[in-house]
mmCIF file of C-alpha atoms in Angstrom:
data_model
loop_
_atom_site.group_PDB
_atom_site.id
_atom_site.type_symbol
_atom_site.label_atom_id
_atom_site.label_comp_id
_atom_site.label_asym_id
_atom_site.label_seq_id
_atom_site.Cartn_x
_atom_site.Cartn_y
_atom_site.Cartn_z
ATOM 1 C CA MET A 308 7.620 22.295 119.911
ATOM 2 C CA ALA A 309 4.974 20.513 122.200
ATOM 3 C CA GLN A 310 4.936 16.551 122.012
ATOM 4 C CA HIS A 311 2.538 14.482 124.411
ATOM 5 C CA PRO A 312 2.617 10.819 124.644
ATOM 6 C CA ASN A 313 0.837 8.725 121.832
ATOM 7 C CA HIS A 314 0.648 12.028 119.736
ATOM 8 C CA PRO A 315 2.556 13.275 116.794
ATOM 9 C CA PRO A 316 4.745 16.186 117.382
ATOM 10 C CA VAL A 317 2.990 19.664 117.035
ATOM 11 C CA PHE A 318 5.314 22.119 115.198
ATOM 12 C CA PRO A 319 4.970 26.012 115.604
ATOM 13 C CA LEU A 320 3.296 27.652 112.628
ATOM 14 C CA HIS A 321 6.629 29.198 111.223
ATOM 15 C CA GLU A 322 8.098 25.403 111.170
ATOM 16 C CA GLN A 323 5.409 24.332 109.244
ATOM 17 C CA LEU A 324 5.425 23.558 105.366
ATOM 18 C CA PRO A 325 3.206 26.590 103.983
ATOM 19 C CA ALA A 326 5.521 29.203 106.048
ATOM 20 C CA ALA A 327 8.677 27.385 105.012
ATOM 21 C CA MET A 328 7.497 27.706 101.216
ATOM 22 C CA ILE A 329 6.649 31.325 101.935
ATOM 23 C CA LEU A 330 10.035 32.086 103.118
ATOM 24 C CA ALA A 331 11.668 30.319 100.619
ATOM 25 C CA GLY A 332 9.679 32.508 98.237
ATOM 26 C CA VAL A 333 11.142 35.349 99.421
ATOM 27 C CA GLY A 334 14.665 34.360 99.344
ATOM 28 C CA GLY A 335 13.783 33.508 95.488
ATOM 29 C CA TYR A 336 12.062 36.848 95.135
ATOM 30 C CA MET A 337 14.762 38.936 96.254
ATOM 31 C CA ASP A 338 17.430 37.076 94.324
ATOM 32 C CA ALA A 339 15.250 37.558 90.969
ATOM 33 C CA PHE A 340 14.627 41.239 92.218
ATOM 34 C CA SER A 341 18.393 42.091 92.569
ATOM 35 C CA TYR A 342 19.639 40.129 89.665
ATOM 36 C CA LEU A 343 17.208 41.943 87.126
ATOM 37 C CA LEU A 344 17.161 45.434 88.566
ATOM 38 C CA HIS A 345 20.408 45.969 90.440
ATOM 39 C CA GLY A 346 23.611 44.700 88.054
ATOM 40 C CA ASN A 347 22.952 40.913 87.859
ATOM 41 C CA VAL A 348 24.033 40.460 91.760
ATOM 42 C CA PHE A 349 22.367 37.911 93.904
ATOM 43 C CA SER A 350 21.011 39.334 97.150
ATOM 44 C CA SER A 351 20.651 36.046 99.196
ATOM 45 C CA LEU A 352 22.527 33.598 96.924
ATOM 46 C CA GLN A 353 26.202 34.344 98.039
ATOM 47 C CA SER A 354 27.724 31.308 96.296
ATOM 48 C CA GLY A 355 26.667 32.869 93.256
ATOM 49 C CA ASN A 356 28.374 36.227 94.254
ATOM 50 C CA VAL A 357 31.744 34.488 95.178
ATOM 51 C CA ILE A 358 31.744 32.679 91.869
ATOM 52 C CA LEU A 359 31.045 35.994 89.885
ATOM 53 C CA LEU A 360 33.404 37.653 92.292
ATOM 54 C CA GLY A 361 36.234 34.849 91.285
ATOM 55 C CA ILE A 362 35.531 35.433 87.435
ATOM 56 C CA HIS A 363 36.013 39.255 87.563
ATOM 57 C CA LEU A 364 39.178 39.116 89.677
ATOM 58 C CA ALA A 365 40.501 36.323 87.156
ATOM 59 C CA ARG A 366 39.767 38.788 84.100
ATOM 60 C CA GLY A 367 41.384 41.543 85.797
ATOM 61 C CA GLN A 368 38.296 43.619 86.430
ATOM 62 C CA TRP A 369 39.282 45.124 89.735
ATOM 63 C CA ALA A 370 36.752 48.102 89.865
ATOM 64 C CA SER A 371 33.825 45.594 89.252
ATOM 65 C CA SER A 372 34.772 43.183 91.769
ATOM 66 C CA GLY A 373 33.900 45.507 94.571
ATOM 67 C CA HIS A 374 30.247 45.087 93.133
ATOM 68 C CA TYR A 375 30.277 41.656 94.510
ATOM 69 C CA LEU A 376 32.144 42.140 97.614
ATOM 70 C CA LEU A 377 29.783 44.553 99.304
ATOM 71 C CA PRO A 378 26.898 42.170 99.229
ATOM 72 C CA LEU A 379 29.286 39.395 101.049
ATOM 73 C CA ALA A 380 30.235 42.110 103.534
ATOM 74 C CA ALA A 381 26.403 42.955 104.151
ATOM 75 C CA PHE A 382 25.640 39.452 104.554
ATOM 76 C CA TYR A 383 28.179 38.681 107.058
ATOM 77 C CA LEU A 384 27.323 41.807 109.065
ATOM 78 C CA GLY A 385 23.487 40.763 109.012
ATOM 79 C CA ALA A 386 24.472 37.363 110.455
ATOM 80 C CA PHE A 387 26.651 38.784 113.004
ATOM 81 C CA PHE A 388 23.826 41.453 114.017
ATOM 82 C CA ILE A 389 21.084 39.085 114.464
ATOM 83 C CA THR A 390 23.130 36.450 116.339
ATOM 84 C CA LEU A 391 24.397 39.241 118.634
ATOM 85 C CA LEU A 392 21.217 40.568 118.965
ATOM 86 C CA ALA A 393 19.206 37.277 120.094
ATOM 87 C CA PRO A 394 20.422 36.696 123.618
ATOM 88 C CA TYR A 395 19.021 40.232 124.518
ATOM 89 C CA VAL A 396 15.601 39.658 122.936
ATOM 90 C CA HIS A 397 15.162 36.026 123.522
ATOM 91 C CA LYS A 398 12.326 35.445 125.797
ATOM 92 C CA PRO A 399 11.493 31.615 126.693
ATOM 93 C CA GLY A 400 8.115 30.488 125.292
ATOM 94 C CA GLN A 401 8.201 33.168 122.630
ATOM 95 C CA ARG A 402 9.675 33.917 119.298
ATOM 96 C CA ARG A 403 10.819 37.062 119.696
ATOM 97 C CA THR A 404 13.969 36.930 117.753
ATOM 98 C CA HIS A 405 11.872 35.457 114.861
ATOM 99 C CA ILE A 406 9.502 38.502 115.248
ATOM 100 C CA ILE A 407 12.001 41.179 115.347
ATOM 101 C CA GLY A 408 14.086 39.702 112.500
ATOM 102 C CA VAL A 409 11.122 39.599 110.277
ATOM 103 C CA SER A 410 10.008 43.038 111.031
ATOM 104 C CA ILE A 411 13.625 44.189 110.335
ATOM 105 C CA GLU A 412 13.430 42.268 106.891
ATOM 106 C CA ILE A 413 9.855 43.986 106.144
ATOM 107 C CA ILE A 414 11.272 47.691 107.011
ATOM 108 C CA ILE A 415 14.163 47.208 104.729
ATOM 109 C CA LEU A 416 12.547 45.986 101.970
ATOM 110 C CA LEU A 417 9.930 48.820 102.130
ATOM 111 C CA LEU A 418 12.941 51.246 102.156
ATOM 112 C CA THR A 419 14.309 49.631 99.151
ATOM 113 C CA ALA A 420 11.061 50.254 97.274
ATOM 114 C CA LEU A 421 10.869 53.798 98.503
ATOM 115 C CA PHE A 422 14.634 54.912 97.825
ATOM 116 C CA GLY A 423 16.243 52.043 95.781
ATOM 117 C CA ALA A 424 15.934 53.985 92.352
ATOM 118 C CA ARG A 425 17.778 56.607 94.092
ATOM 119 C CA LEU A 426 20.703 54.736 95.549
ATOM 120 C CA PRO A 427 23.549 53.069 93.980
ATOM 121 C CA ASP A 428 23.080 49.260 93.009
ATOM 122 C CA THR A 429 25.923 48.192 95.416
ATOM 123 C CA VAL A 430 23.848 49.950 98.402
ATOM 124 C CA VAL A 431 20.544 48.330 97.589
ATOM 125 C CA ILE A 432 22.354 45.166 97.361
ATOM 126 C CA ALA A 433 23.732 45.326 100.347
ATOM 127 C CA MET A 434 20.632 46.296 102.288
ATOM 128 C CA MET A 435 19.024 43.155 100.743
ATOM 129 C CA SER A 436 21.835 40.848 101.417
ATOM 130 C CA PHE A 437 21.928 42.061 105.133
ATOM 131 C CA THR A 438 18.068 41.234 105.048
ATOM 132 C CA ALA A 439 18.889 37.603 103.552
ATOM 133 C CA ALA A 440 21.313 36.814 106.305
ATOM 134 C CA ILE A 441 18.689 37.750 109.071
ATOM 135 C CA GLN A 442 16.192 35.333 107.389
ATOM 136 C CA LEU A 443 18.748 32.646 107.167
ATOM 137 C CA SER A 444 19.966 33.014 110.453
ATOM 138 C CA VAL A 445 16.606 33.005 112.084
ATOM 139 C CA PHE A 446 14.533 30.389 110.214
ATOM 140 C CA ARG A 447 16.732 27.254 110.468
ATOM 141 C CA LYS A 448 14.115 24.473 111.057
ATOM 142 C CA MET A 449 11.234 23.117 109.469
ATOM 143 C CA LYS A 450 9.224 20.598 111.380
ATOM 144 C CA GLY A 451 12.143 20.279 113.631
ATOM 145 C CA GLN A 452 14.702 19.325 110.878
ATOM 146 C CA PRO A 453 17.269 21.685 109.365
ATOM 147 C CA TYR A 454 16.660 23.818 105.910
ATOM 148 C CA THR A 455 17.375 26.812 104.254
ATOM 149 C CA THR A 456 15.124 29.429 103.034
ATOM 150 C CA THR A 457 17.805 31.385 100.585
ATOM 151 C CA MET A 458 19.062 28.656 98.548
ATOM 152 C CA THR A 459 17.869 25.348 96.731
ATOM 153 C CA THR A 460 21.060 23.190 96.558
ATOM 154 C CA GLY A 461 20.929 21.857 100.457
ATOM 155 C CA ASN A 462 17.108 21.323 100.084
ATOM 156 C CA ILE A 463 17.243 19.305 96.990
ATOM 157 C CA GLN A 464 20.224 17.197 98.382
ATOM 158 C CA ALA A 465 18.106 16.498 101.408
ATOM 159 C CA SER A 466 15.000 15.436 99.446
ATOM 160 C CA ALA A 467 17.312 13.092 97.543
ATOM 161 C CA ALA A 468 18.670 11.667 100.564
ATOM 162 C CA TYR A 469 15.101 11.408 102.466
ATOM 163 C CA LEU A 470 13.740 9.504 99.379
ATOM 164 C CA ALA A 471 16.723 7.109 99.580
ATOM 165 C CA ASN A 472 16.052 6.315 103.135
ATOM 166 C CA ALA A 473 12.204 5.791 102.339
ATOM 167 C CA ALA A 474 13.213 3.396 99.620
ATOM 168 C CA LEU A 475 15.414 1.604 102.063
ATOM 169 C CA GLY A 476 12.585 1.489 104.650
ATOM 170 C CA THR A 477 14.929 3.169 107.363
ATOM 171 C CA SER A 478 12.560 5.957 108.176
ATOM 172 C CA THR A 479 8.661 6.113 108.062
ATOM 173 C CA LEU A 480 8.862 9.869 107.965
ATOM 174 C CA ALA A 481 11.680 10.000 105.353
ATOM 175 C CA GLY A 482 9.000 10.009 102.293
ATOM 176 C CA HIS A 483 7.187 13.122 103.877
ATOM 177 C CA ARG A 484 10.476 14.855 104.459
ATOM 178 C CA SER A 485 11.569 14.314 100.876
ATOM 179 C CA TRP A 486 8.382 16.220 99.646
ATOM 180 C CA ASP A 487 8.716 18.814 102.568
ATOM 181 C CA ARG A 488 12.299 19.580 100.766
ATOM 182 C CA ILE A 489 11.065 19.719 97.397
ATOM 183 C CA ALA A 490 7.893 21.785 98.114
ATOM 184 C CA VAL A 491 10.392 24.274 99.685
ATOM 185 C CA ALA A 492 12.686 24.436 96.385
ATOM 186 C CA LEU A 493 9.320 24.816 94.436
ATOM 187 C CA GLY A 494 8.504 27.823 96.639
ATOM 188 C CA PHE A 495 12.034 29.207 96.104
ATOM 189 C CA GLY A 496 11.320 29.202 92.133
ATOM 190 C CA LEU A 497 8.001 30.298 92.499
ATOM 191 C CA GLY A 498 9.413 33.350 94.461
ATOM 192 C CA ALA A 499 11.636 34.099 91.908
ATOM 193 C CA PHE A 500 8.842 33.614 88.835
ATOM 194 C CA LEU A 501 6.670 35.869 90.956
ATOM 195 C CA SER A 502 9.323 38.587 91.176
ATOM 196 C CA ALA A 503 10.270 38.214 87.315
ATOM 197 C CA SER A 504 6.854 38.722 86.465
ATOM 198 C CA LEU A 505 6.435 42.179 88.416
ATOM 199 C CA VAL A 506 9.249 43.649 87.875
ATOM 200 C CA PRO A 507 8.589 44.605 84.464
ATOM 201 C CA LEU A 508 5.330 46.330 85.707
ATOM 202 C CA LEU A 509 6.305 47.764 88.836
ATOM 203 C CA GLY A 510 10.141 48.193 88.648
ATOM 204 C CA GLN A 511 11.554 49.059 91.729
ATOM 205 C CA HIS A 512 8.470 48.887 93.826
ATOM 206 C CA ALA A 513 8.129 45.078 92.849
ATOM 207 C CA ILE A 514 10.216 44.447 96.127
ATOM 208 C CA ILE A 515 6.925 45.155 98.037
ATOM 209 C CA GLY A 516 5.755 41.791 96.914
ATOM 210 C CA GLY A 517 8.416 40.227 98.876
ATOM 211 C CA ALA A 518 7.664 42.531 101.978
ATOM 212 C CA GLY A 519 3.954 41.174 101.584
ATOM 213 C CA LEU A 520 5.092 37.793 101.693
ATOM 214 C CA LEU A 521 6.956 38.357 104.991
ATOM 215 C CA VAL A 522 3.825 40.154 106.308
ATOM 216 C CA ILE A 523 2.218 36.938 106.371
ATOM 217 C CA VAL A 524 4.980 35.073 108.053
ATOM 218 C CA LEU A 525 4.676 37.815 110.795
ATOM 219 C CA ILE A 526 1.027 37.171 111.201
ATOM 220 C CA LEU A 527 1.720 33.384 111.761
ATOM 221 C CA LEU A 528 4.380 34.378 114.172
ATOM 222 C CA LEU A 529 2.093 36.602 116.187
ATOM 223 C CA ARG A 530 -0.682 33.818 116.150
ATOM 224 C CA GLU A 531 1.589 31.267 117.575
ATOM 225 C CA LYS A 532 0.800 29.881 121.264
ATOM 226 C CA PRO A 533 3.493 30.193 123.557
ATOM 227 C CA GLU A 534 3.424 26.689 124.555
ATOM 228 C CA LEU A 535 4.124 25.623 121.044
ATOM 229 C CA THR A 536 7.352 28.100 121.042
ATOM 230 C CA ALA A 537 8.779 26.763 124.188
#
């Protein structure tokens, strides 16, 4: 982030609201896609998978429990992988980790479009969960503040807290931050809506829409000026 005396802070493109909404849209898009086409399993919303895993275990449905356990393991592996990789690709003043992370996401989603129909549901979900973990690990800030792109609970809670702070007059930026979090939650929902609309038309190939959204983010990253990413 570049900041100069008497000037408001200037945030990199990928931390600004449009990019944050697109990334959240990808999160909602992937979850809706995996839920509709691959056995009612979430690819990024791991809390949902933990709940479903617990329900199946409580019912004694041991065989189907693995359907929810594998996405959790893949998500864990994705977070581990990108965190391990980051120190080796990081370069001051650039967003190489972000660029590599988004590129990996795009490749995996395109592979899902090409081969997903011939792969078991558990493998497809694992691929997408790995992707979601990379996104959650890499894109953690919007306008310098923490947020999430693969779930909405934290963003909605933060919006309410910021709105309360705005009402109390404790922060001049609280009102704007409250709106930003609601907008990101809206982006997540719109991504799910778009995915659910395209799945009946395109089937497995509908995931290309998620890859297309990530291409927009990749273009924004490539356009960022080095001095804004120090």
